[in-house]
Structure formats: structure tokens, C-alpha cells
Short mmCIF file of C-alpha atoms and ligand atoms in Angstrom, two decimals:
data_model
loop_
_atom_site.label_atom_id
_atom_site.label_comp_id
_atom_site.label_asym_id
_atom_site.label_seq_id
_atom_site.Cartn_x
_atom_site.Cartn_y
_atom_site.Cartn_z
CA MET A 1 161.46 154.42 184.50
CA ARG A 2 162.38 152.45 181.41
CA VAL A 3 159.82 152.18 178.64
CA ALA A 4 159.95 150.15 175.42
CA VAL A 5 157.63 151.42 172.69
CA PHE A 6 156.67 149.07 169.86
CA GLY A 7 155.78 150.95 166.68
CA ALA A 8 157.29 154.23 165.47
CA GLY A 9 154.13 155.61 163.83
CA TYR A 10 152.18 158.67 165.01
CA VAL A 11 151.10 157.08 168.26
CA GLY A 12 154.40 155.40 169.10
CA LEU A 13 156.56 158.43 168.39
CA VAL A 14 154.32 160.79 170.33
CA THR A 15 154.09 158.33 173.25
CA GLY A 16 157.85 157.77 173.27
CA ALA A 17 158.74 161.45 172.97
CA CYS A 18 156.28 162.48 175.69
CA PHE A 19 157.45 159.81 178.14
CA ALA A 20 161.04 160.92 177.49
CA GLU A 21 159.94 164.51 178.17
CA LEU A 22 158.61 163.30 181.53
CA GLY A 23 162.10 162.03 182.30
CA HIS A 24 161.77 158.33 181.45
CA GLU A 25 164.28 156.31 179.42
CA VAL A 26 162.59 155.27 176.18
CA VAL A 27 163.53 152.76 173.48
CA VAL A 28 161.36 152.87 170.36
CA ARG A 29 161.35 149.72 168.26
CA ASP A 30 160.05 149.38 164.71
CA ILE A 31 160.50 146.77 162.02
CA LEU A 32 161.22 149.27 159.23
CA GLU A 33 164.95 149.82 158.92
CA GLU A 34 164.55 153.01 156.92
CA LYS A 35 162.36 154.57 159.61
CA ILE A 36 164.74 153.64 162.43
CA ASP A 37 167.74 154.94 160.44
CA LYS A 38 165.99 158.27 159.90
CA LEU A 39 165.08 158.58 163.57
CA ARG A 40 168.66 157.79 164.60
CA ARG A 41 169.84 160.57 162.28
CA GLY A 42 167.41 162.94 164.02
CA GLU A 43 164.91 163.04 161.15
CA VAL A 44 161.20 162.71 161.93
CA PRO A 45 159.37 160.53 159.39
CA ILE A 46 155.96 162.21 159.92
CA TYR A 47 154.62 165.75 160.09
CA GLU A 48 153.30 166.43 163.58
CA PRO A 49 153.63 169.92 165.05
CA GLY A 50 156.00 170.03 168.06
CA LEU A 51 157.17 166.43 167.70
CA ASP A 52 160.55 167.20 166.14
CA GLU A 53 161.45 169.66 168.92
CA LEU A 54 160.39 167.15 171.57
CA LEU A 55 162.45 164.35 170.01
CA GLU A 56 165.44 166.65 169.66
CA ARG A 57 165.22 167.96 173.22
CA ASN A 58 165.06 164.46 174.67
CA ARG A 59 167.63 162.79 172.43
CA ALA A 60 169.68 161.65 175.41
CA ARG A 61 166.76 159.65 176.78
CA LEU A 62 165.52 158.22 173.47
CA THR A 63 166.95 155.35 171.47
CA PHE A 64 165.66 153.68 168.35
CA THR A 65 166.14 150.05 167.46
CA LEU A 66 165.07 147.21 165.20
CA ASP A 67 165.95 144.65 167.84
CA VAL A 68 163.28 143.32 170.22
CA GLY A 69 165.90 142.09 172.68
CA GLU A 70 167.45 145.55 172.93
CA ALA A 71 164.02 147.17 173.34
CA VAL A 72 162.83 144.93 176.17
CA ARG A 73 166.10 144.78 178.09
CA ASP A 74 165.36 146.10 181.59
CA ALA A 75 162.13 147.72 180.35
CA GLU A 76 159.43 147.99 182.98
CA PHE A 77 156.76 148.92 180.45
CA LEU A 78 156.26 147.42 176.99
CA TYR A 79 154.00 149.88 175.17
CA ILE A 80 152.24 148.47 172.11
CA CYS A 81 151.64 151.29 169.63
CA VAL A 82 151.33 149.39 166.37
CA GLY A 83 148.63 149.95 163.75
CA THR A 84 145.34 148.05 163.79
CA PRO A 85 144.01 148.78 160.29
CA PRO A 86 140.72 147.32 159.05
CA THR A 87 140.69 143.91 157.44
CA TYR A 88 138.63 143.26 154.32
CA SER A 89 135.67 142.41 156.60
CA GLY A 90 135.99 145.66 158.55
CA ASP A 91 137.24 144.00 161.73
CA ALA A 92 140.41 145.37 163.31
CA ASP A 93 143.50 143.60 161.97
CA LEU A 94 145.46 142.66 165.08
CA SER A 95 148.29 140.88 163.31
CA ALA A 96 150.86 143.54 164.23
CA VAL A 97 149.77 143.35 167.89
CA TRP A 98 150.14 139.57 167.89
CA THR A 99 153.52 139.77 166.21
CA VAL A 100 154.78 141.94 169.08
CA ILE A 101 153.36 139.54 171.67
CA ASP A 102 154.82 136.52 169.84
CA GLU A 103 158.23 138.17 169.59
CA LEU A 104 158.54 138.81 173.31
CA PRO A 105 161.34 136.75 174.81
CA ARG A 106 160.42 133.58 176.70
CA ASP A 107 162.37 134.69 179.71
CA PHE A 108 162.56 138.07 181.44
CA ASP A 109 165.14 137.00 184.07
CA GLY A 110 162.53 137.04 186.79
CA LYS A 111 161.48 140.61 185.95
CA ARG A 112 157.78 141.35 185.53
CA PRO A 113 157.33 144.04 182.87
CA ILE A 114 153.88 145.35 182.00
CA VAL A 115 152.57 145.03 178.46
CA VAL A 116 150.57 148.25 177.96
CA MET A 117 148.12 148.35 175.05
CA LYS A 118 147.97 151.79 173.43
CA SER A 119 146.85 150.50 170.03
CA THR A 120 143.09 150.66 169.48
CA VAL A 121 141.78 147.12 169.85
CA PRO A 122 138.39 145.39 170.07
CA VAL A 123 136.94 144.71 173.49
CA GLY A 124 138.26 141.34 174.63
CA THR A 125 141.76 141.77 173.20
CA GLY A 126 143.32 142.29 176.64
CA ALA A 127 141.79 139.06 177.88
CA ALA A 128 143.04 137.23 174.78
CA VAL A 129 146.57 138.64 175.18
CA ARG A 130 146.54 137.70 178.86
CA ALA A 131 145.59 134.13 177.95
CA ALA A 132 148.29 133.98 175.25
CA LEU A 133 150.97 135.22 177.66
CA ASP A 134 149.90 132.62 180.25
CA ALA A 135 149.94 129.88 177.62
CA ARG A 136 153.56 130.79 176.79
CA GLY A 137 154.55 130.55 180.42
CA LEU A 138 154.78 134.34 180.74
CA GLU A 139 152.42 134.54 183.75
CA GLY A 140 154.84 137.02 185.32
CA VAL A 141 154.41 139.52 182.48
CA ARG A 142 151.58 141.87 183.43
CA TYR A 143 148.95 143.56 181.21
CA VAL A 144 147.29 146.99 181.26
CA GLY A 145 145.12 148.82 178.72
CA ASN A 146 145.88 152.53 178.26
CA PRO A 147 144.04 153.79 175.15
CA GLU A 148 145.14 156.93 173.35
CA PHE A 149 142.93 159.94 172.74
CA THR A 150 145.36 162.19 170.88
CA ALA A 151 144.33 163.82 167.63
CA GLU A 152 146.81 164.30 164.80
CA GLY A 153 148.06 167.86 164.55
CA THR A 154 147.68 168.40 168.32
CA ALA A 155 148.97 165.03 169.51
CA VAL A 156 151.83 166.31 171.68
CA HIS A 157 149.58 168.79 173.47
CA ASP A 158 146.80 166.19 173.83
CA PHE A 159 149.24 163.71 175.37
CA MET A 160 150.66 166.16 177.91
CA HIS A 161 147.30 167.80 178.74
CA PRO A 162 144.69 165.08 178.24
CA ASP A 163 140.99 165.43 179.08
CA ARG A 164 141.51 162.11 180.85
CA THR A 165 143.93 159.22 181.08
CA VAL A 166 142.24 155.82 181.08
CA ILE A 167 143.98 152.89 182.71
CA GLY A 168 142.35 149.45 182.59
CA SER A 169 143.95 146.65 184.56
CA PHE A 170 143.28 143.10 185.71
CA ARG A 171 145.06 143.81 189.01
CA SER A 172 145.10 147.20 190.65
CA GLU A 173 148.84 147.22 191.44
CA ASP A 174 149.58 146.95 187.71
CA GLY A 175 147.35 149.95 187.05
CA ASP A 176 149.13 151.77 189.91
CA ALA A 177 152.47 151.31 188.13
CA VAL A 178 151.12 152.75 184.86
CA GLU A 179 149.57 155.61 186.81
CA ARG A 180 153.01 156.40 188.34
CA LEU A 181 154.50 156.42 184.84
CA HIS A 182 152.11 159.27 184.00
CA GLU A 183 153.22 161.50 186.88
CA GLY A 184 153.67 165.01 185.53
CA ILE A 185 150.76 164.77 183.11
CA ASP A 186 147.72 166.93 183.93
CA GLY A 187 144.16 165.73 183.89
CA PRO A 188 142.06 163.14 185.66
CA ILE A 189 143.09 159.50 185.68
CA LEU A 190 140.30 156.97 185.42
CA ARG A 191 140.91 153.43 186.62
CA MET A 192 138.77 150.55 185.43
CA ASP A 193 138.78 146.98 184.16
CA VAL A 194 140.53 146.17 180.87
CA ALA A 195 137.36 145.56 178.80
CA SER A 196 135.85 148.90 179.85
CA ALA A 197 139.06 150.74 178.96
CA GLU A 198 138.94 149.13 175.52
CA MET A 199 135.32 150.22 175.12
CA VAL A 200 135.97 153.82 176.26
CA LYS A 201 138.21 154.31 173.25
CA LEU A 202 135.76 152.83 170.74
CA ALA A 203 132.76 154.59 172.28
CA SER A 204 134.54 157.97 172.29
CA ASN A 205 135.38 157.80 168.61
CA ALA A 206 131.91 156.44 167.79
CA PHE A 207 130.29 159.33 169.63
CA LEU A 208 132.48 161.89 167.85
CA VAL A 209 131.60 160.50 164.41
CA THR A 210 127.94 160.41 165.41
CA ARG A 211 128.11 164.13 166.11
CA ILE A 212 129.76 164.76 162.73
CA SER A 213 127.24 162.72 160.75
CA PHE A 214 124.42 164.28 162.77
CA ILE A 215 125.46 167.83 161.94
CA ASN A 216 126.10 166.80 158.32
CA GLU A 217 122.52 165.53 158.07
CA ILE A 218 121.24 168.72 159.69
CA ALA A 219 123.28 170.59 157.03
CA ASN A 220 121.66 168.57 154.27
CA VAL A 221 118.20 169.39 155.65
CA CYS A 222 119.26 173.05 155.95
CA GLU A 223 120.01 173.01 152.23
CA VAL A 224 116.51 171.91 151.30
CA THR A 225 114.74 174.14 153.83
CA GLY A 226 116.77 177.36 153.57
CA ALA A 227 118.47 177.37 157.01
CA ASP A 228 122.20 177.96 157.58
CA VAL A 229 124.00 175.16 159.44
CA VAL A 230 126.86 177.38 160.60
CA GLN A 231 124.45 179.55 162.57
CA VAL A 232 122.45 176.52 163.69
CA ALA A 233 125.54 174.66 164.96
CA GLU A 234 126.81 177.69 166.84
CA ALA A 235 123.53 178.11 168.68
CA VAL A 236 123.06 174.38 169.33
CA GLY A 237 126.63 174.13 170.64
CA LEU A 238 126.04 176.80 173.25
CA ASP A 239 123.70 174.45 175.11
CA HIS A 240 126.01 173.34 177.92
CA ARG A 241 124.56 169.83 177.71
CA LEU A 242 125.67 169.55 174.08
CA GLY A 243 128.84 171.64 173.76
CA PRO A 244 130.35 173.16 170.62
CA HIS A 245 132.81 170.46 169.53
CA PHE A 246 132.56 168.27 166.44
CA LEU A 247 129.60 170.16 165.07
CA ARG A 248 131.37 171.44 161.98
CA ALA A 249 129.42 170.33 158.95
CA GLY A 250 131.54 169.41 155.95
CA ILE A 251 132.36 166.77 153.40
CA GLY A 252 132.66 163.98 155.95
CA TYR A 253 135.28 162.65 158.29
CA GLY A 254 138.39 160.76 157.25
CA GLY A 255 141.73 159.86 158.78
CA SER A 256 143.42 156.83 160.18
CA CYS A 257 141.06 156.45 163.15
CA PHE A 258 137.42 157.43 162.71
CA PRO A 259 136.60 155.34 159.63
CA LYS A 260 138.40 152.24 160.91
CA ASP A 261 137.33 152.49 164.56
CA SER A 262 133.66 153.09 163.76
CA LEU A 263 133.64 150.14 161.39
CA ALA A 264 135.53 147.99 163.89
CA LEU A 265 132.98 148.75 166.64
CA LYS A 266 130.10 148.03 164.27
CA GLN A 267 131.69 144.67 163.39
CA LEU A 268 132.58 143.91 167.00
CA ALA A 269 128.93 144.41 167.93
CA ALA A 270 127.78 142.30 164.98
CA ASN A 271 130.25 139.52 165.79
CA SER A 272 128.80 139.52 169.29
CA GLY A 273 125.23 139.24 167.94
CA TYR A 274 124.18 142.88 168.14
CA HIS A 275 123.22 145.09 165.20
CA PHE A 276 124.49 148.60 166.00
CA GLN A 277 121.94 150.42 163.84
CA LEU A 278 122.86 153.95 164.81
CA LEU A 279 126.55 153.48 164.04
CA SER A 280 125.73 151.80 160.72
CA ALA A 281 123.72 154.88 159.73
CA VAL A 282 126.51 157.22 160.87
CA ILE A 283 128.99 155.41 158.61
CA GLU A 284 126.61 155.45 155.64
CA VAL A 285 125.85 159.16 156.07
CA ASN A 286 129.59 159.83 155.94
CA GLU A 287 130.04 157.89 152.71
CA LEU A 288 127.18 159.79 151.06
CA GLN A 289 128.41 163.13 152.38
CA LYS A 290 131.65 162.89 150.41
CA ARG A 291 129.73 162.19 147.21
CA ARG A 292 127.21 165.00 147.57
CA VAL A 293 129.93 167.45 146.50
CA ILE A 294 129.81 165.95 143.02
CA ASN A 295 126.09 166.76 142.74
CA LYS A 296 126.81 170.34 143.72
CA LEU A 297 129.30 170.63 140.86
CA GLN A 298 126.88 169.02 138.42
CA LYS A 299 124.14 171.44 139.44
CA HIS A 300 126.28 174.30 138.13
CA LEU A 301 128.35 172.65 135.42
CA GLY A 302 126.12 169.87 134.07
CA PRO A 303 128.02 166.73 133.05
CA LEU A 304 131.61 166.86 134.33
CA ARG A 305 133.25 165.17 131.34
CA GLY A 306 136.07 167.41 130.12
CA LYS A 307 135.64 169.84 133.03
CA ARG A 308 138.70 170.80 135.06
CA VAL A 309 138.37 170.76 138.86
CA ALA A 310 140.85 171.72 141.59
CA LEU A 311 140.96 170.01 144.97
CA LEU A 312 142.36 172.47 147.51
CA GLY A 313 143.79 170.66 150.53
CA LEU A 314 144.36 166.92 150.26
CA ALA A 315 145.22 165.73 153.79
CA PHE A 316 142.26 164.42 155.81
CA LYS A 317 142.47 167.54 157.98
CA PRO A 318 144.83 170.51 158.41
CA ASN A 319 148.16 170.30 160.26
CA THR A 320 148.92 166.80 159.16
CA ASP A 321 150.41 165.16 156.08
CA ASP A 322 148.21 162.13 156.64
CA MET A 323 146.21 161.07 153.58
CA ARG A 324 144.66 157.96 155.11
CA GLU A 325 140.93 157.82 154.25
CA ALA A 326 141.08 161.46 153.19
CA PRO A 327 137.87 162.66 151.50
CA SER A 328 140.12 164.00 148.70
CA ILE A 329 140.78 160.42 147.61
CA VAL A 330 137.07 159.67 147.16
CA LEU A 331 136.49 163.01 145.43
CA ALA A 332 139.40 162.51 143.03
CA GLY A 333 138.12 159.02 142.22
CA ARG A 334 134.54 160.16 141.62
CA LEU A 335 135.60 163.15 139.53
CA THR A 336 137.91 161.04 137.40
CA ALA A 337 135.13 158.49 136.92
CA GLU A 338 132.87 161.33 135.70
CA GLY A 339 135.50 162.23 133.13
CA ALA A 340 136.76 165.41 134.80
CA GLU A 341 140.40 166.51 134.80
CA VAL A 342 141.54 166.81 138.42
CA ARG A 343 144.21 169.08 139.86
CA GLY A 344 145.24 169.12 143.50
CA TRP A 345 147.28 171.07 146.01
CA ASP A 346 148.20 170.66 149.66
CA PRO A 347 150.77 172.63 151.67
CA VAL A 348 152.15 169.51 153.35
CA ALA A 349 150.64 166.20 152.20
CA ASP A 350 152.09 164.57 149.10
CA GLY A 351 149.07 163.67 147.02
CA ARG A 352 151.16 161.91 144.39
CA VAL A 353 151.18 158.62 146.29
CA HIS A 354 147.42 158.41 146.81
CA LEU A 355 145.98 160.35 143.90
CA GLY A 356 147.14 158.71 140.70
CA GLY A 357 146.09 160.69 137.64
CA VAL A 358 145.73 163.96 139.54
CA HIS A 359 148.00 166.83 138.56
CA ILE A 360 149.62 167.95 141.83
CA ALA A 361 150.41 171.66 141.78
CA ASP A 362 153.07 173.52 143.77
CA SER A 363 150.70 176.26 144.89
CA ALA A 364 146.97 176.79 145.31
CA LEU A 365 147.02 179.41 142.54
CA GLU A 366 148.73 177.01 140.17
CA ALA A 367 146.13 174.35 140.97
CA LEU A 368 143.39 176.83 140.05
CA GLU A 369 144.82 177.53 136.59
CA GLY A 370 142.01 177.20 134.04
CA VAL A 371 139.60 175.28 136.26
CA ASP A 372 135.82 175.22 136.00
CA ALA A 373 135.45 174.78 139.74
CA ALA A 374 137.45 174.59 142.95
CA ILE A 375 136.57 172.37 145.89
CA LEU A 376 137.92 173.43 149.27
CA VAL A 377 138.53 169.98 150.73
CA THR A 378 140.75 170.65 153.77
CA GLU A 379 140.51 173.81 155.86
CA TRP A 380 144.18 174.79 155.77
CA PRO A 381 144.61 178.38 157.06
CA GLU A 382 146.55 179.12 153.86
CA LEU A 383 143.27 178.83 151.97
CA ARG A 384 141.54 181.37 154.16
CA GLU A 385 144.45 183.74 153.50
CA LEU A 386 144.52 183.06 149.75
CA ASP A 387 144.11 186.08 147.50
CA TRP A 388 140.74 185.03 146.13
CA ALA A 389 140.54 187.99 143.75
CA GLU A 390 143.75 186.75 142.13
CA ALA A 391 142.49 183.18 142.34
CA GLY A 392 139.39 184.17 140.38
CA THR A 393 141.50 185.53 137.52
CA ARG A 394 143.24 182.14 137.20
CA MET A 395 139.98 180.19 136.93
CA ARG A 396 138.07 179.54 133.72
CA ASN A 397 134.82 179.62 135.70
CA ARG A 398 134.43 181.09 139.18
CA LEU A 399 132.69 178.32 141.06
CA ILE A 400 133.78 177.34 144.54
CA VAL A 401 132.42 174.49 146.63
CA ASP A 402 133.55 175.19 150.18
CA GLY A 403 133.54 171.72 151.69
CA ARG A 404 134.44 173.05 155.15
CA ASN A 405 132.38 176.25 155.32
CA MET A 406 135.61 178.13 155.89
CA LEU A 407 135.24 181.05 153.51
CA ASP A 408 132.94 184.07 153.68
CA PRO A 409 130.18 183.53 151.08
CA GLY A 410 129.42 187.28 150.87
CA GLU A 411 133.04 188.19 150.14
CA LEU A 412 133.38 185.54 147.47
CA ARG A 413 130.11 186.44 145.80
CA ALA A 414 131.25 190.09 145.78
CA LEU A 415 134.34 188.89 143.87
CA GLY A 416 132.09 187.32 141.26
CA PHE A 417 132.21 183.73 142.50
CA GLU A 418 129.33 181.33 142.63
CA TYR A 419 129.66 179.94 146.15
CA GLU A 420 128.30 176.66 147.50
CA GLY A 421 128.96 175.69 151.09
CA ILE A 422 127.66 172.73 153.05
CA GLY A 423 124.26 173.43 154.58
CA ARG A 424 124.31 177.13 153.72
CA ALA A 425 121.85 179.14 151.69
CA THR A 426 122.89 179.17 148.01
CA GLU A 427 121.26 182.56 147.30
C1 UGA B 501 140.53 161.35 166.22
C2 UGA B 501 140.00 161.77 167.61
O1 UGA B 501 139.65 163.16 167.59
C3 UGA B 501 141.02 161.51 168.71
O2 UGA B 501 140.44 161.80 169.98
C4 UGA B 501 141.43 160.05 168.66
O3 UGA B 501 142.42 159.76 169.63
C5 UGA B 501 141.99 159.73 167.29
O4 UGA B 501 140.98 159.99 166.30
C6 UGA B 501 142.38 158.28 167.29
O5 UGA B 501 141.50 157.44 167.46
O6 UGA B 501 143.59 158.00 167.26
P1 UGA B 501 142.07 162.49 164.36
O7 UGA B 501 141.64 161.37 163.47
O8 UGA B 501 143.51 162.83 164.42
O9 UGA B 501 141.62 162.21 165.89
O10 UGA B 501 141.32 163.81 163.86
P2 UGA B 501 140.04 164.70 164.22
O11 UGA B 501 140.49 166.07 164.50
O12 UGA B 501 139.20 164.05 165.25
O13 UGA B 501 139.28 164.73 162.83
C7 UGA B 501 138.81 163.54 162.22
C8 UGA B 501 137.98 163.86 161.00
O14 UGA B 501 136.73 164.42 161.38
C9 UGA B 501 138.62 164.86 160.03
O15 UGA B 501 138.44 164.40 158.71
C10 UGA B 501 137.85 166.14 160.28
O16 UGA B 501 137.81 166.98 159.16
C11 UGA B 501 136.48 165.59 160.62
N1 UGA B 501 135.64 166.52 161.42
C12 UGA B 501 136.00 166.82 162.70
C13 UGA B 501 134.49 167.07 160.88
O17 UGA B 501 134.14 166.81 159.71
N2 UGA B 501 133.72 167.91 161.64
C14 UGA B 501 134.06 168.22 162.92
O18 UGA B 501 133.30 168.99 163.56
C15 UGA B 501 135.22 167.67 163.46
#
């Protein structure tokens, strides 16, 4: 089948590459010339494990274009994979979605392609797009919602082996066509109405962030009562009704999805006259969680003015170069505001763009040179493997705040470090 993909970001490239892998002909369209040029040259503009191999292997079935006409020509599916970042008010900004809809040709030569919404959108967007298409005389163009559930770093695997594929349609034959497009992908397919499909996406992310903020609050209570959240989470997660996932306490969630989608659902509820109290608290807990690290440093170092601090790991999570809403950005800002000198290192992400005023080092050891404290911000495996004995010799003061509970407190203390985790006994 022939698929046009609008948007060559994480979601669009993974969607396009995976559909090509399934044997479909894919045209990916973006408005950024530089990005399209790179893709045509075989360069991948983002870091996503497995994506470059997949794009390379399916080159014959993948084309990249700036031209809408070329993208939609003979396409049976028009996949919308553009960004929906938050507006100033916290609502989802749908301007890129509307631009794609507005740019669609007025005439499809009697063909009836399906607009498929992969971008995360508020409930009601499908109905609004349907109405806009009808108003433009495009009644023949069909509409289906097909939200994405891939996580960065494992996106290719998640796409090919999903827990579920959700297909929301106004008419079942349109959903049938999108279901056929997914032949070859494992996992259950759930069919539903468009509004419910839109809500599944928002509810899933809201539930995941609720689990994270929940375990972070349990961690905070562990700290004042002497329990250890790592042991608590392991035991809680073994209850088959609860499960082990997303119970890792830390310095809060970040990324391009959780912060924006949780806020967008909160605002969607509010715009519809409902105050989503639980989600509001989840968001607030996350904001405070990032800042608590500063108090941990102050507890040991007193005022931070003139102190040198290293941020180890800058991306919002390992296996990605994505810095969007990364906790490192908040930490760097708070530390700078306290008068500290900040150094940073990440194996992949380029902190220079997002962390003005931070000295970006070429290695973790270089970042640790002469510091009064190190904060483990992102749980890159490289940091578990780091020679911490050597690291200690580079530091002016051996204090480590392990923001992801990744390191062994006993081992570090034996090396002469003061160790602070999240929700672990301080000794
Ligand atoms: C997330 C969801 O996991 C995907 O299912 C969803 O499709 C995607 O958003 C999206 O909406 O597009 P992603 O943002 O790539 O995927 O990353 P996650 O692995 O979910 O991590 C998000 C954040 O939560 C990270 O900052 C991570 O460090 C944090 N986290 C995760 C925790 O603090 N504790 C945990 O136990 C798990």
C-alpha cells in the first residue's frame, strides 16, 4: 500500500520506516529542507537505536519530499505525525496539524485516501478535522485515529511489537483499511470510536506519569521515615495487580510527551468544565521533585554560591539525544541561579543548545574535574560502568546525588563518597 507520512520527527520517521519494513511504499514529507536533504543523503537527523538500519534497509521503498503534491499522489493513507507542543496556556498547539489539513489538495481525482492521525491530539480533534474536510468539499477523504505508544530509545521495537494497536474510526470500513495496513505487526488491535482512541493515548500517558509521581512521593516519605524506596518499589511491583513498570523513583519525568500530554489533558478537562485534581497534583509533584535535588546539595554544601557541580547525563532519559523538558535543564537553571558553576556531560545529547552557561565536557571524568558534587541526572549505562575510584580523585569533594538510584550506595561509600539517592537511607 502507499503511505504518505507528514512530519519527519521521531514519530514520523519511525512510522515511515516501519511501514516500509512491512513492505509498503512510503513518502515522508517535511517542511524543513535541511532535514529532507539529510534524509535523501541517507543521514538520520535524530538518534534512535535501530532507525538508521531500518531506513537504510528499506531505501527502495522510502522517499523524502518537501512537496505535498508528491507526497499525496496515489497515497491511500495520509499519516499525520507532526508535533503538537504546548501553547503558552498549556493546551496542545494544533497549528501544524491544521497546516497539513489545509495544504491537502482540493481534488483527489475521485480517490478516497484516509487521513490517519498519529499525532497526540485532544479529544474532539478528529471530529473537528472531519468537519473541516467536509466544509472544504473533501467528504470523500476519510479519517481514522491511530495514536502512537512508542517510547524514544525503543521506538522501532515498540512499533513492530506493540502492546496494542488502537484504531478509532467513524466508519468501520475505514478502520478495516488501517487494520490491513498493520498486517505483519504483532499484538492485539483494538477498534473503537475516534474520541475514545484520542482519550486512550492521553489516559495512558496520564496513568504512567501518575505512577511516577506516586513512587516519587513514596520516595520522599521514605526519606523522612527511614525506608528504602528501591526495596519498596520492587515488592509493590510484584503484586500482579500493580506490576513493576514506571515505579522507578527519581528526579522526575521529562521528555517531549509526558509533560506536554499531562498538561494538555488537564487543560482539556478544564476547558470542558472539569477540574482534574489528581493530574494537577501529579504535575506539581514532578515540578517539585526536580528541585528537591538542590536541597540535597545544600544539606551537604551549605550555600551553593561558588560551588562547582557536575550534571552527569543531560538527555531526558538514556538512549536518546532528546533534551526536550529534560530535568537537567531545570537543574542547570536552579544551580546557576544559586550561584554555582555548572559542568555537564552526556554521551549523546548536545547540551550546548539547551544549557547556556554550562561547561560541556567531553567525558564524565572531565566533567567531574574539581567539582564539589556530582548529580547523576540520566541513567546512562556508561555511568554505571564509570571508574568511580578514579572519578573520586578528580573531584574536590566526594559528594554524589544519584538522581536515578542507579549506583550502589555501599560501594560508593566504601570509596569515600557521601551518597544521596532518592528515597534511600542516607546513613
Ligand atoms: C512516553 C511513553 O512511555 C510512551 O508510551 C509514549 O508513546 C510516549 O511517551 C509518547 O507519548 O510519545 P518517552 O517520553 O519516550 O515515552 O519516555 P519514557 O521511557 O516513558 O520516559 C519518560 C520519562 O519518565 C523519563 O524522563 C524517565 O526518566 C521518566 N521515568 C520513567 C521515571 O522517572 N520513572 C519511571 O519509572 C519511568
